[in-house]
PDB file of C-alpha atoms in Angstrom:
ATOM      1  CA  MET A   1     106.073  99.427 134.383  1.00  0.00           C
ATOM      2  CA  ARG A   2     106.232  97.565 131.082  1.00  0.00           C
ATOM      3  CA  TRP A   3     105.281  99.140 127.855  1.00  0.00           C
ATOM      4  CA  PHE A   4     102.476  96.770 127.158  1.00  0.00           C
ATOM      5  CA  TRP A   5      99.204  98.476 125.978  1.00  0.00           C
ATOM      6  CA  LEU A   6      97.358  95.477 125.020  1.00  0.00           C
ATOM      7  CA  ASP A   7      96.396  92.575 127.361  1.00  0.00           C
ATOM      8  CA  ARG A   8      95.531  89.844 124.864  1.00  0.00           C
ATOM      9  CA  PHE A   9      94.822  89.169 121.174  1.00  0.00           C
ATOM     10  CA  THR A  10      91.523  87.548 120.568  1.00  0.00           C
ATOM     11  CA  GLU A  11      91.933  87.272 116.818  1.00  0.00           C
ATOM     12  CA  PHE A  12      95.095  87.347 114.666  1.00  0.00           C
ATOM     13  CA  VAL A  13      94.773  86.497 111.023  1.00  0.00           C
ATOM     14  CA  ALA A  14      98.373  86.879 109.517  1.00  0.00           C
ATOM     15  CA  GLY A  15      98.581  89.614 106.953  1.00  0.00           C
ATOM     16  CA  SER A  16      94.855  90.583 107.236  1.00  0.00           C
ATOM     17  CA  HIS A  17      93.432  91.645 110.542  1.00  0.00           C
ATOM     18  CA  ALA A  18      93.717  91.325 114.274  1.00  0.00           C
ATOM     19  CA  THR A  19      91.580  92.135 117.364  1.00  0.00           C
ATOM     20  CA  ALA A  20      93.105  92.670 120.802  1.00  0.00           C
ATOM     21  CA  VAL A  21      91.720  93.950 124.110  1.00  0.00           C
ATOM     22  CA  LYS A  22      93.034  96.271 126.751  1.00  0.00           C
ATOM     23  CA  CYS A  23      91.375  96.198 130.135  1.00  0.00           C
ATOM     24  CA  VAL A  24      91.693  99.502 131.944  1.00  0.00           C
ATOM     25  CA  SER A  25      92.392  99.194 135.655  1.00  0.00           C
ATOM     26  CA  LEU A  26      92.507 101.672 138.552  1.00  0.00           C
ATOM     27  CA  SER A  27      95.692  99.937 139.680  1.00  0.00           C
ATOM     28  CA  GLU A  28      97.605 101.250 136.747  1.00  0.00           C
ATOM     29  CA  ASP A  29      99.947 104.052 137.761  1.00  0.00           C
ATOM     30  CA  HIS A  30      99.210 106.274 134.812  1.00  0.00           C
ATOM     31  CA  LEU A  31      95.603 106.522 135.820  1.00  0.00           C
ATOM     32  CA  GLN A  32      96.542 107.868 139.257  1.00  0.00           C
ATOM     33  CA  GLU A  33      98.973 110.362 137.669  1.00  0.00           C
ATOM     34  CA  HIS A  34      97.478 111.590 134.413  1.00  0.00           C
ATOM     35  CA  LEU A  35      94.545 113.592 135.828  1.00  0.00           C
ATOM     36  CA  PRO A  36      94.512 113.397 139.684  1.00  0.00           C
ATOM     37  CA  ASP A  37      91.061 112.334 140.986  1.00  0.00           C
ATOM     38  CA  TYR A  38      89.875 111.809 137.416  1.00  0.00           C
ATOM     39  CA  PRO A  39      91.187 108.543 136.389  1.00  0.00           C
ATOM     40  CA  ILE A  40      91.078 108.011 132.589  1.00  0.00           C
ATOM     41  CA  MET A  41      93.374 106.257 130.126  1.00  0.00           C
ATOM     42  CA  PRO A  42      95.548 109.003 128.527  1.00  0.00           C
ATOM     43  CA  ASN A  43      94.904 109.386 124.871  1.00  0.00           C
ATOM     44  CA  SER A  44      98.620 108.979 124.027  1.00  0.00           C
ATOM     45  CA  LEU A  45      98.474 105.402 125.477  1.00  0.00           C
ATOM     46  CA  VAL A  46      95.234 104.584 123.585  1.00  0.00           C
ATOM     47  CA  ALA A  47      97.163 105.523 120.503  1.00  0.00           C
ATOM     48  CA  GLU A  48     100.077 103.412 121.545  1.00  0.00           C
ATOM     49  CA  GLY A  49      97.668 100.443 122.032  1.00  0.00           C
ATOM     50  CA  MET A  50      96.270 100.984 118.539  1.00  0.00           C
ATOM     51  CA  ALA A  51      99.938 101.009 117.203  1.00  0.00           C
ATOM     52  CA  GLN A  52     100.798  97.841 119.151  1.00  0.00           C
ATOM     53  CA  CYS A  53      97.827  96.024 117.681  1.00  0.00           C
ATOM     54  CA  GLY A  54      98.604  97.173 114.131  1.00  0.00           C
ATOM     55  CA  GLY A  55     102.356  96.979 114.643  1.00  0.00           C
ATOM     56  CA  LEU A  56     102.508  93.359 115.651  1.00  0.00           C
ATOM     57  CA  LEU A  57     100.192  92.412 112.741  1.00  0.00           C
ATOM     58  CA  VAL A  58     102.637  94.287 110.306  1.00  0.00           C
ATOM     59  CA  SER A  59     105.643  92.779 112.055  1.00  0.00           C
ATOM     60  CA  GLU A  60     104.294  89.415 111.280  1.00  0.00           C
ATOM     61  CA  ILE A  61     104.212  90.185 107.526  1.00  0.00           C
ATOM     62  CA  TYR A  62     107.955  90.564 107.868  1.00  0.00           C
ATOM     63  CA  LYS A  63     108.308  87.391 109.939  1.00  0.00           C
ATOM     64  CA  PHE A  64     108.920  89.323 113.113  1.00  0.00           C
ATOM     65  CA  SER A  65     112.500  89.617 112.013  1.00  0.00           C
ATOM     66  CA  GLU A  66     113.311  93.157 111.199  1.00  0.00           C
ATOM     67  CA  LEU A  67     113.289  96.723 112.280  1.00  0.00           C
ATOM     68  CA  VAL A  68     109.674  97.856 111.759  1.00  0.00           C
ATOM     69  CA  VAL A  69     108.885 101.117 113.219  1.00  0.00           C
ATOM     70  CA  LEU A  70     105.771 103.284 113.682  1.00  0.00           C
ATOM     71  CA  ALA A  71     106.380 105.971 110.958  1.00  0.00           C
ATOM     72  CA  LYS A  72     103.249 108.043 111.446  1.00  0.00           C
ATOM     73  CA  PHE A  73      99.654 108.412 112.348  1.00  0.00           C
ATOM     74  CA  ALA A  74      98.086 109.889 109.260  1.00  0.00           C
ATOM     75  CA  ARG A  75      94.878 110.276 111.191  1.00  0.00           C
ATOM     76  CA  CYS A  76      93.818 109.534 114.803  1.00  0.00           C
ATOM     77  CA  THR A  77      90.530 110.439 116.554  1.00  0.00           C
ATOM     78  CA  ILE A  78      89.439 109.509 120.077  1.00  0.00           C
ATOM     79  CA  GLU A  79      85.923 110.115 121.259  1.00  0.00           C
ATOM     80  CA  GLY A  80      85.136 110.001 124.863  1.00  0.00           C
ATOM     81  CA  GLU A  81      87.113 108.502 127.726  1.00  0.00           C
ATOM     82  CA  ALA A  82      88.301 105.122 128.789  1.00  0.00           C
ATOM     83  CA  ARG A  83      87.724 104.664 132.459  1.00  0.00           C
ATOM     84  CA  PRO A  84      88.690 102.041 135.072  1.00  0.00           C
ATOM     85  CA  GLY A  85      86.631  98.943 134.310  1.00  0.00           C
ATOM     86  CA  ASP A  86      86.316  99.636 130.633  1.00  0.00           C
ATOM     87  CA  VAL A  87      87.584  97.068 128.111  1.00  0.00           C
ATOM     88  CA  ILE A  88      88.906  98.652 124.920  1.00  0.00           C
ATOM     89  CA  ARG A  89      88.731  96.413 121.932  1.00  0.00           C
ATOM     90  CA  TYR A  90      91.109  97.350 119.059  1.00  0.00           C
ATOM     91  CA  LYS A  91      90.670  95.965 115.612  1.00  0.00           C
ATOM     92  CA  ALA A  92      93.464  96.538 113.052  1.00  0.00           C
ATOM     93  CA  VAL A  93      93.105  95.741 109.381  1.00  0.00           C
ATOM     94  CA  VAL A  94      96.060  95.701 106.991  1.00  0.00           C
ATOM     95  CA  ASP A  95      95.297  98.276 104.304  1.00  0.00           C
ATOM     96  CA  GLN A  96      98.461  98.061 102.216  1.00  0.00           C
ATOM     97  CA  ALA A  97     101.755  96.298 102.578  1.00  0.00           C
ATOM     98  CA  LYS A  98     104.967  96.609 100.470  1.00  0.00           C
ATOM     99  CA  ASP A  99     108.472  95.683 100.815  1.00  0.00           C
ATOM    100  CA  PHE A 100     109.248  99.064 102.401  1.00  0.00           C
ATOM    101  CA  GLY A 101     106.318  99.437 104.684  1.00  0.00           C
ATOM    102  CA  ALA A 102     102.737  98.982 105.466  1.00  0.00           C
ATOM    103  CA  SER A 103      99.654 100.834 106.508  1.00  0.00           C
ATOM    104  CA  VAL A 104      96.852  99.724 108.755  1.00  0.00           C
ATOM    105  CA  GLN A 105      93.398 100.946 109.844  1.00  0.00           C
ATOM    106  CA  VAL A 106      92.675 100.592 113.527  1.00  0.00           C
ATOM    107  CA  LYS A 107      89.402 101.105 115.310  1.00  0.00           C
ATOM    108  CA  GLY A 108      88.742 100.871 119.013  1.00  0.00           C
ATOM    109  CA  ASP A 109      85.494 100.390 120.786  1.00  0.00           C
ATOM    110  CA  ILE A 110      84.258 100.163 124.343  1.00  0.00           C
ATOM    111  CA  ASP A 111      81.188  97.870 124.729  1.00  0.00           C
ATOM    112  CA  GLY A 112      80.364  98.454 121.067  1.00  0.00           C
ATOM    113  CA  ARG A 113      80.684 102.231 121.441  1.00  0.00           C
ATOM    114  CA  PRO A 114      83.114 103.784 118.845  1.00  0.00           C
ATOM    115  CA  PHE A 115      86.081 105.115 120.805  1.00  0.00           C
ATOM    116  CA  SER A 116      89.115 105.450 118.630  1.00  0.00           C
ATOM    117  CA  GLU A 117      90.093 105.399 115.089  1.00  0.00           C
ATOM    118  CA  GLY A 118      93.356 105.715 113.208  1.00  0.00           C
ATOM    119  CA  GLU A 119      95.318 105.244 110.024  1.00  0.00           C
ATOM    120  CA  ILE A 120      98.920 104.244 110.942  1.00  0.00           C
ATOM    121  CA  PHE A 121     102.046 103.765 108.779  1.00  0.00           C
ATOM    122  CA  PHE A 122     104.866 101.504 109.593  1.00  0.00           C
ATOM    123  CA  ALA A 123     108.196 101.548 107.866  1.00  0.00           C
ATOM    124  CA  ARG A 124     110.341  98.581 107.287  1.00  0.00           C
ATOM    125  CA  PHE A 125     114.090  99.217 107.135  1.00  0.00           C
ATOM    126  CA  ASP A 126     115.826  96.567 105.045  1.00  0.00           C
ATOM    127  CA  PRO A 127     118.610  95.223 107.346  1.00  0.00           C
ATOM    128  CA  ASP A 128     121.154  95.776 104.522  1.00  0.00           C
ATOM    129  CA  SER A 129     119.874  99.208 103.492  1.00  0.00           C
ATOM    130  CA  THR A 130     122.100 101.544 105.403  1.00  0.00           C
ATOM    131  CA  GLU A 131     125.014 101.659 107.725  1.00  0.00           C
ATOM    132  CA  ASN A 132     122.675 102.682 110.585  1.00  0.00           C
ATOM    133  CA  THR A 133     120.146  99.957 110.118  1.00  0.00           C
ATOM    134  CA  ARG A 134     122.246  97.004 108.918  1.00  0.00           C
ATOM    135  CA  GLY A 135     121.710  93.932 110.964  1.00  0.00           C
ATOM    136  CA  ARG A 136     119.561  95.769 113.469  1.00  0.00           C
ATOM    137  CA  VAL A 137     116.348  94.429 114.949  1.00  0.00           C
ATOM    138  CA  LEU A 138     113.708  96.320 116.895  1.00  0.00           C
ATOM    139  CA  PHE A 139     113.501  93.899 119.686  1.00  0.00           C
ATOM    140  CA  ASN A 140     115.697  91.349 121.285  1.00  0.00           C
ATOM    141  CA  PRO A 141     114.125  88.220 119.705  1.00  0.00           C
ATOM    142  CA  ASP A 142     113.651  86.616 123.119  1.00  0.00           C
ATOM    143  CA  ASP A 143     111.729  89.613 124.341  1.00  0.00           C
ATOM    144  CA  LEU A 144     109.553  89.779 121.207  1.00  0.00           C
ATOM    145  CA  ARG A 145     108.860  86.064 121.419  1.00  0.00           C
ATOM    146  CA  SER A 146     107.908  86.439 125.116  1.00  0.00           C
ATOM    147  CA  TRP A 147     105.682  89.364 124.258  1.00  0.00           C
ATOM    148  CA  LEU A 148     103.786  87.398 121.432  1.00  0.00           C
ATOM    149  CA  ARG A 149     103.304  84.540 123.681  1.00  0.00           C
ATOM    150  CA  VAL A 150     102.049  86.662 126.639  1.00  0.00           C
ATOM    151  CA  VAL A 151      99.435  88.335 124.469  1.00  0.00           C
ATOM    152  CA  GLY A 152      98.293  85.213 122.859  1.00  0.00           C
ATOM    153  CA  VAL A 153      99.415  85.622 119.321  1.00  0.00           C
ATOM    154  CA  PHE A 154     100.237  81.897 118.932  1.00  0.00           C
ATOM    155  CA  ASP A 155      97.072  80.943 120.825  1.00  0.00           C
ATOM    156  CA  VAL A 156      94.721  82.473 118.339  1.00  0.00           C
ATOM    157  CA  GLY A 157      96.864  83.320 115.312  1.00  0.00           C
ATOM    158  CA  VAL A 158      95.942  81.793 111.980  1.00  0.00           C
ATOM    159  CA  ARG A 159      96.802  82.373 108.314  1.00  0.00           C
ATOM    160  CA  THR A 160      94.171  83.396 105.898  1.00  0.00           C
ATOM    161  CA  ASP A 161      93.826  79.726 104.870  1.00  0.00           C
ATOM    162  CA  GLY A 162      92.946  78.817 108.486  1.00  0.00           C
ATOM    163  CA  THR A 163      96.078  77.007 109.400  1.00  0.00           C
ATOM    164  CA  ARG A 164      97.599  77.848 112.825  1.00  0.00           C
ATOM    165  CA  LEU A 165     100.582  80.146 113.219  1.00  0.00           C
ATOM    166  CA  ARG A 166     103.393  78.340 115.000  1.00  0.00           C
ATOM    167  CA  LEU A 167     106.333  79.829 116.718  1.00  0.00           C
ATOM    168  CA  GLU A 168     108.525  77.362 114.868  1.00  0.00           C
ATOM    169  CA  ASP A 169     107.548  79.016 111.572  1.00  0.00           C
ATOM    170  CA  TYR A 170     109.600  82.015 112.540  1.00  0.00           C
ATOM    171  CA  PRO A 171     113.273  81.068 112.353  1.00  0.00           C
ATOM    172  CA  HIS A 172     114.403  84.574 113.539  1.00  0.00           C
ATOM    173  CA  PHE A 173     113.419  83.466 117.049  1.00  0.00           C
ATOM    174  CA  PHE A 174     115.760  80.583 116.961  1.00  0.00           C
ATOM    175  CA  GLN A 175     118.835  82.387 115.762  1.00  0.00           C
ATOM    176  CA  THR A 176     121.589  82.575 118.405  1.00  0.00           C
ATOM    177  CA  SER A 177     123.057  86.019 117.329  1.00  0.00           C
ATOM    178  CA  VAL A 178     121.374  88.723 119.381  1.00  0.00           C
ATOM    179  CA  VAL A 179     121.978  92.440 118.929  1.00  0.00           C
TER     180      VAL A 179
ATOM    181  CA  MET B   1      88.667 111.326  77.790  1.00  0.00           C
ATOM    182  CA  SER B   2      90.636 114.232  76.620  1.00  0.00           C
ATOM    183  CA  SER B   3      94.200 114.658  77.763  1.00  0.00           C
ATOM    184  CA  VAL B   4      93.163 118.057  79.327  1.00  0.00           C
ATOM    185  CA  THR B   5      90.538 116.287  81.454  1.00  0.00           C
ATOM    186  CA  SER B   6      93.001 113.494  82.253  1.00  0.00           C
ATOM    187  CA  LYS B   7      95.575 116.057  83.529  1.00  0.00           C
ATOM    188  CA  SER B   8      93.101 117.816  85.711  1.00  0.00           C
ATOM    189  CA  GLU B   9      91.824 114.554  87.111  1.00  0.00           C
ATOM    190  CA  ILE B  10      95.328 113.591  87.969  1.00  0.00           C
ATOM    191  CA  PHE B  11      95.877 116.867  89.606  1.00  0.00           C
ATOM    192  CA  ALA B  12      92.752 116.546  91.661  1.00  0.00           C
ATOM    193  CA  LYS B  13      93.659 113.042  92.871  1.00  0.00           C
ATOM    194  CA  VAL B  14      97.224 114.039  93.617  1.00  0.00           C
ATOM    195  CA  GLN B  15      95.889 117.042  95.521  1.00  0.00           C
ATOM    196  CA  GLU B  16      93.558 114.809  97.569  1.00  0.00           C
ATOM    197  CA  ALA B  17      96.386 112.438  98.365  1.00  0.00           C
ATOM    198  CA  LEU B  18      98.625 115.277  99.517  1.00  0.00           C
ATOM    199  CA  VAL B  19      95.971 116.924 101.645  1.00  0.00           C
ATOM    200  CA  ASP B  20      95.295 113.571 103.320  1.00  0.00           C
ATOM    201  CA  ALA B  21      98.959 112.606 103.869  1.00  0.00           C
ATOM    202  CA  LEU B  22     100.267 115.970 104.856  1.00  0.00           C
ATOM    203  CA  GLY B  23      97.274 117.596 106.674  1.00  0.00           C
ATOM    204  CA  VAL B  24      97.528 120.752 104.412  1.00  0.00           C
ATOM    205  CA  ASP B  25      94.726 122.751 102.978  1.00  0.00           C
ATOM    206  CA  GLU B  26      93.604 122.063  99.395  1.00  0.00           C
ATOM    207  CA  ASP B  27      94.426 125.558  98.237  1.00  0.00           C
ATOM    208  CA  GLU B  28      97.984 125.082  99.479  1.00  0.00           C
ATOM    209  CA  VAL B  29      98.440 122.214  97.095  1.00  0.00           C
ATOM    210  CA  THR B  30      99.254 124.230  93.820  1.00  0.00           C
ATOM    211  CA  PRO B  31     101.268 122.771  90.891  1.00  0.00           C
ATOM    212  CA  GLN B  32     104.256 124.869  91.810  1.00  0.00           C
ATOM    213  CA  ALA B  33     104.295 124.049  95.638  1.00  0.00           C
ATOM    214  CA  THR B  34     107.302 122.133  96.722  1.00  0.00           C
ATOM    215  CA  LEU B  35     106.485 119.049  98.786  1.00  0.00           C
ATOM    216  CA  GLN B  36     109.150 119.616 101.535  1.00  0.00           C
ATOM    217  CA  GLY B  37     109.502 123.399 101.432  1.00  0.00           C
ATOM    218  CA  ASP B  38     105.961 124.496 100.926  1.00  0.00           C
ATOM    219  CA  LEU B  39     103.966 121.553 102.146  1.00  0.00           C
ATOM    220  CA  GLY B  40     106.113 120.394 105.016  1.00  0.00           C
ATOM    221  CA  ALA B  41     106.540 116.817 103.799  1.00  0.00           C
ATOM    222  CA  GLU B  42     109.161 114.849 105.714  1.00  0.00           C
ATOM    223  CA  SER B  43     110.840 111.765 104.300  1.00  0.00           C
ATOM    224  CA  ILE B  44     108.453 109.421 106.154  1.00  0.00           C
ATOM    225  CA  ASP B  45     105.575 111.072 104.452  1.00  0.00           C
ATOM    226  CA  PHE B  46     106.693 109.724 101.075  1.00  0.00           C
ATOM    227  CA  LEU B  47     105.638 106.255 102.151  1.00  0.00           C
ATOM    228  CA  ASP B  48     102.159 107.642 102.954  1.00  0.00           C
ATOM    229  CA  ILE B  49     102.067 109.515  99.634  1.00  0.00           C
ATOM    230  CA  VAL B  50     103.185 106.436  97.667  1.00  0.00           C
ATOM    231  CA  PHE B  51     100.419 104.346  99.219  1.00  0.00           C
ATOM    232  CA  ARG B  52      97.744 106.932  98.431  1.00  0.00           C
ATOM    233  CA  LEU B  53      98.824 107.385  94.771  1.00  0.00           C
ATOM    234  CA  GLU B  54      98.789 103.606  94.304  1.00  0.00           C
ATOM    235  CA  LYS B  55      95.318 103.489  95.630  1.00  0.00           C
ATOM    236  CA  ALA B  56      93.956 106.467  93.919  1.00  0.00           C
ATOM    237  CA  PHE B  57      95.355 105.481  90.509  1.00  0.00           C
ATOM    238  CA  GLY B  58      95.540 101.703  90.780  1.00  0.00           C
ATOM    239  CA  ILE B  59      99.329 101.674  90.059  1.00  0.00           C
ATOM    240  CA  LYS B  60     102.230 100.072  91.587  1.00  0.00           C
ATOM    241  CA  ILE B  61     105.179 102.177  92.696  1.00  0.00           C
ATOM    242  CA  GLU B  62     108.357 100.333  93.540  1.00  0.00           C
ATOM    243  CA  ARG B  63     110.856 101.429  96.225  1.00  0.00           C
ATOM    244  CA  GLY B  64     113.071 104.346  94.820  1.00  0.00           C
ATOM    245  CA  GLU B  65     110.953 104.882  91.822  1.00  0.00           C
ATOM    246  CA  LEU B  66     109.514 108.141  92.990  1.00  0.00           C
ATOM    247  CA  PHE B  67     112.576 109.180  94.858  1.00  0.00           C
ATOM    248  CA  PRO B  68     115.695 107.383  93.866  1.00  0.00           C
ATOM    249  CA  GLU B  69     117.503 107.337  97.192  1.00  0.00           C
ATOM    250  CA  ASP B  70     119.860 104.638  95.912  1.00  0.00           C
ATOM    251  CA  ILE B  71     121.422 107.070  93.550  1.00  0.00           C
ATOM    252  CA  LEU B  72     121.892 109.758  96.210  1.00  0.00           C
ATOM    253  CA  THR B  73     123.635 107.390  98.514  1.00  0.00           C
ATOM    254  CA  ASN B  74     125.887 105.779  95.891  1.00  0.00           C
ATOM    255  CA  THR B  75     129.439 106.994  95.908  1.00  0.00           C
ATOM    256  CA  GLU B  76     129.736 106.350  92.229  1.00  0.00           C
ATOM    257  CA  TYR B  77     127.234 109.169  91.621  1.00  0.00           C
ATOM    258  CA  VAL B  78     127.904 111.586  94.522  1.00  0.00           C
ATOM    259  CA  GLU B  79     131.120 113.446  95.272  1.00  0.00           C
ATOM    260  CA  ALA B  80     131.578 115.866  98.184  1.00  0.00           C
ATOM    261  CA  GLY B  81     127.859 115.860  98.789  1.00  0.00           C
ATOM    262  CA  LYS B  82     126.974 116.798  95.283  1.00  0.00           C
ATOM    263  CA  VAL B  83     125.580 114.685  92.526  1.00  0.00           C
ATOM    264  CA  ASN B  84     128.195 114.286  89.759  1.00  0.00           C
ATOM    265  CA  ALA B  85     127.660 114.208  85.976  1.00  0.00           C
ATOM    266  CA  ALA B  86     127.137 110.431  85.871  1.00  0.00           C
ATOM    267  CA  GLY B  87     124.643 110.783  88.798  1.00  0.00           C
ATOM    268  CA  MET B  88     122.705 113.573  87.018  1.00  0.00           C
ATOM    269  CA  ALA B  89     122.445 111.431  83.820  1.00  0.00           C
ATOM    270  CA  LYS B  90     121.118 108.569  85.976  1.00  0.00           C
ATOM    271  CA  LEU B  91     118.663 110.801  87.769  1.00  0.00           C
ATOM    272  CA  LYS B  92     117.319 112.101  84.518  1.00  0.00           C
ATOM    273  CA  GLU B  93     116.981 108.541  83.310  1.00  0.00           C
ATOM    274  CA  ARG B  94     115.136 107.444  86.461  1.00  0.00           C
ATOM    275  CA  MET B  95     113.153 110.630  86.869  1.00  0.00           C
ATOM    276  CA  PRO B  96     111.959 111.641  83.396  1.00  0.00           C
ATOM    277  CA  PHE B  97     108.876 113.086  85.078  1.00  0.00           C
ATOM    278  CA  ALA B  98     110.770 115.660  87.085  1.00  0.00           C
ATOM    279  CA  ASP B  99     112.062 119.039  86.182  1.00  0.00           C
ATOM    280  CA  LEU B 100     115.683 118.794  87.256  1.00  0.00           C
ATOM    281  CA  SER B 101     116.884 122.075  85.912  1.00  0.00           C
ATOM    282  CA  ARG B 102     116.843 123.899  89.216  1.00  0.00           C
ATOM    283  CA  PHE B 103     118.562 120.952  90.910  1.00  0.00           C
ATOM    284  CA  ALA B 104     121.265 120.945  88.218  1.00  0.00           C
ATOM    285  CA  ALA B 105     122.216 124.492  89.188  1.00  0.00           C
ATOM    286  CA  ASP B 106     123.224 123.220  92.755  1.00  0.00           C
ATOM    287  CA  PRO B 107     123.038 119.441  92.837  1.00  0.00           C
ATOM    288  CA  SER B 108     123.623 119.108  96.531  1.00  0.00           C
ATOM    289  CA  VAL B 109     122.116 115.751  97.543  1.00  0.00           C
ATOM    290  CA  GLN B 110     119.710 117.355 100.075  1.00  0.00           C
ATOM    291  CA  ASN B 111     118.301 119.717  97.382  1.00  0.00           C
ATOM    292  CA  LEU B 112     116.608 117.044  95.314  1.00  0.00           C
ATOM    293  CA  GLY B 113     113.817 116.323  97.751  1.00  0.00           C
ATOM    294  CA  LYS B 114     113.404 120.015  98.578  1.00  0.00           C
ATOM    295  CA  GLN B 115     112.768 120.847  94.938  1.00  0.00           C
ATOM    296  CA  LEU B 116     110.181 118.152  94.064  1.00  0.00           C
ATOM    297  CA  THR B 117     106.907 119.911  93.220  1.00  0.00           C
ATOM    298  CA  VAL B 118     103.192 118.853  93.104  1.00  0.00           C
ATOM    299  CA  GLN B 119     103.600 119.121  89.270  1.00  0.00           C
ATOM    300  CA  ASP B 120     106.405 116.646  89.491  1.00  0.00           C
ATOM    301  CA  MET B 121     104.034 114.252  91.251  1.00  0.00           C
ATOM    302  CA  CYS B 122     101.481 114.810  88.635  1.00  0.00           C
ATOM    303  CA  ASN B 123     103.914 114.169  85.931  1.00  0.00           C
ATOM    304  CA  PHE B 124     105.099 110.980  87.707  1.00  0.00           C
ATOM    305  CA  VAL B 125     101.517 109.655  87.850  1.00  0.00           C
ATOM    306  CA  GLU B 126     101.011 110.563  84.201  1.00  0.00           C
ATOM    307  CA  HIS B 127     104.313 108.777  83.343  1.00  0.00           C
ATOM    308  CA  LYS B 128     103.109 105.638  85.267  1.00  0.00           C
ATOM    309  CA  LEU B 129      99.729 105.558  83.713  1.00  0.00           C
ATOM    310  CA  ALA B 130     101.273 105.841  80.268  1.00  0.00           C
ATOM    311  CA  ALA B 131     103.702 103.050  80.850  1.00  0.00           C
TER     312      ALA B 131
END
């Protein structure tokens, strides 16, 4: 099982907001194992989907090039259940972004019904800041590039001025040194 | 606006920021409460607190301004885990809003964060607003 808790971005406006969908399917292992005979999407994985939607949006602010980690959920509420056949739509909005981190608000809905809401903080570690983080990246650039393509970031991604996001605009993906 | 009103408004907004960031009750956030010891703040919470203070007061807080980690990790200012005289002078220069007297008694690096109080936060905001 791959740690993908979004299926596709339907909107991605760099530095501003993004919308992504997650289709809940009975064929997913965790629905079989979380509560036997009562298949629902575990709330922890809903939170992970919210974090992935907001996290990729934040990661773009730093050109997908650095160690950006989920620091904390300041708040997270989930109402009701996501069942097989449901489509969860997450919308993340950048609230604040600084050189050392960013916060996003993420709301999820199912067919227009409010489902989840959270305030999430991501910390950015300057690659040169400490011995432990120097030169490190969160993902292998090839894996990250693949993930971004699979979930359609470069299919729908634009900047706030409407120009398209292009993979070629992120030189980090074309560097040969990989951690 | 009188300075007394201003100080109480600052405290009220700092209190709200800390309640939201740390999930503590309002009555726990007293001026004397320490952020880490009494309110359970972890280092990652400082990012959250900084964002909330910026929003609440319309100020910009640069990295290391509220908590000068760069001094605490600089071998010029730290010897055997304790901040030396040059480091203390630098801290006082960078943190004019904080009461460092308790820290000066045992300037072990890890003590600085433990001793920051809610009042220090209020003083910091007041210092920023006056700048």
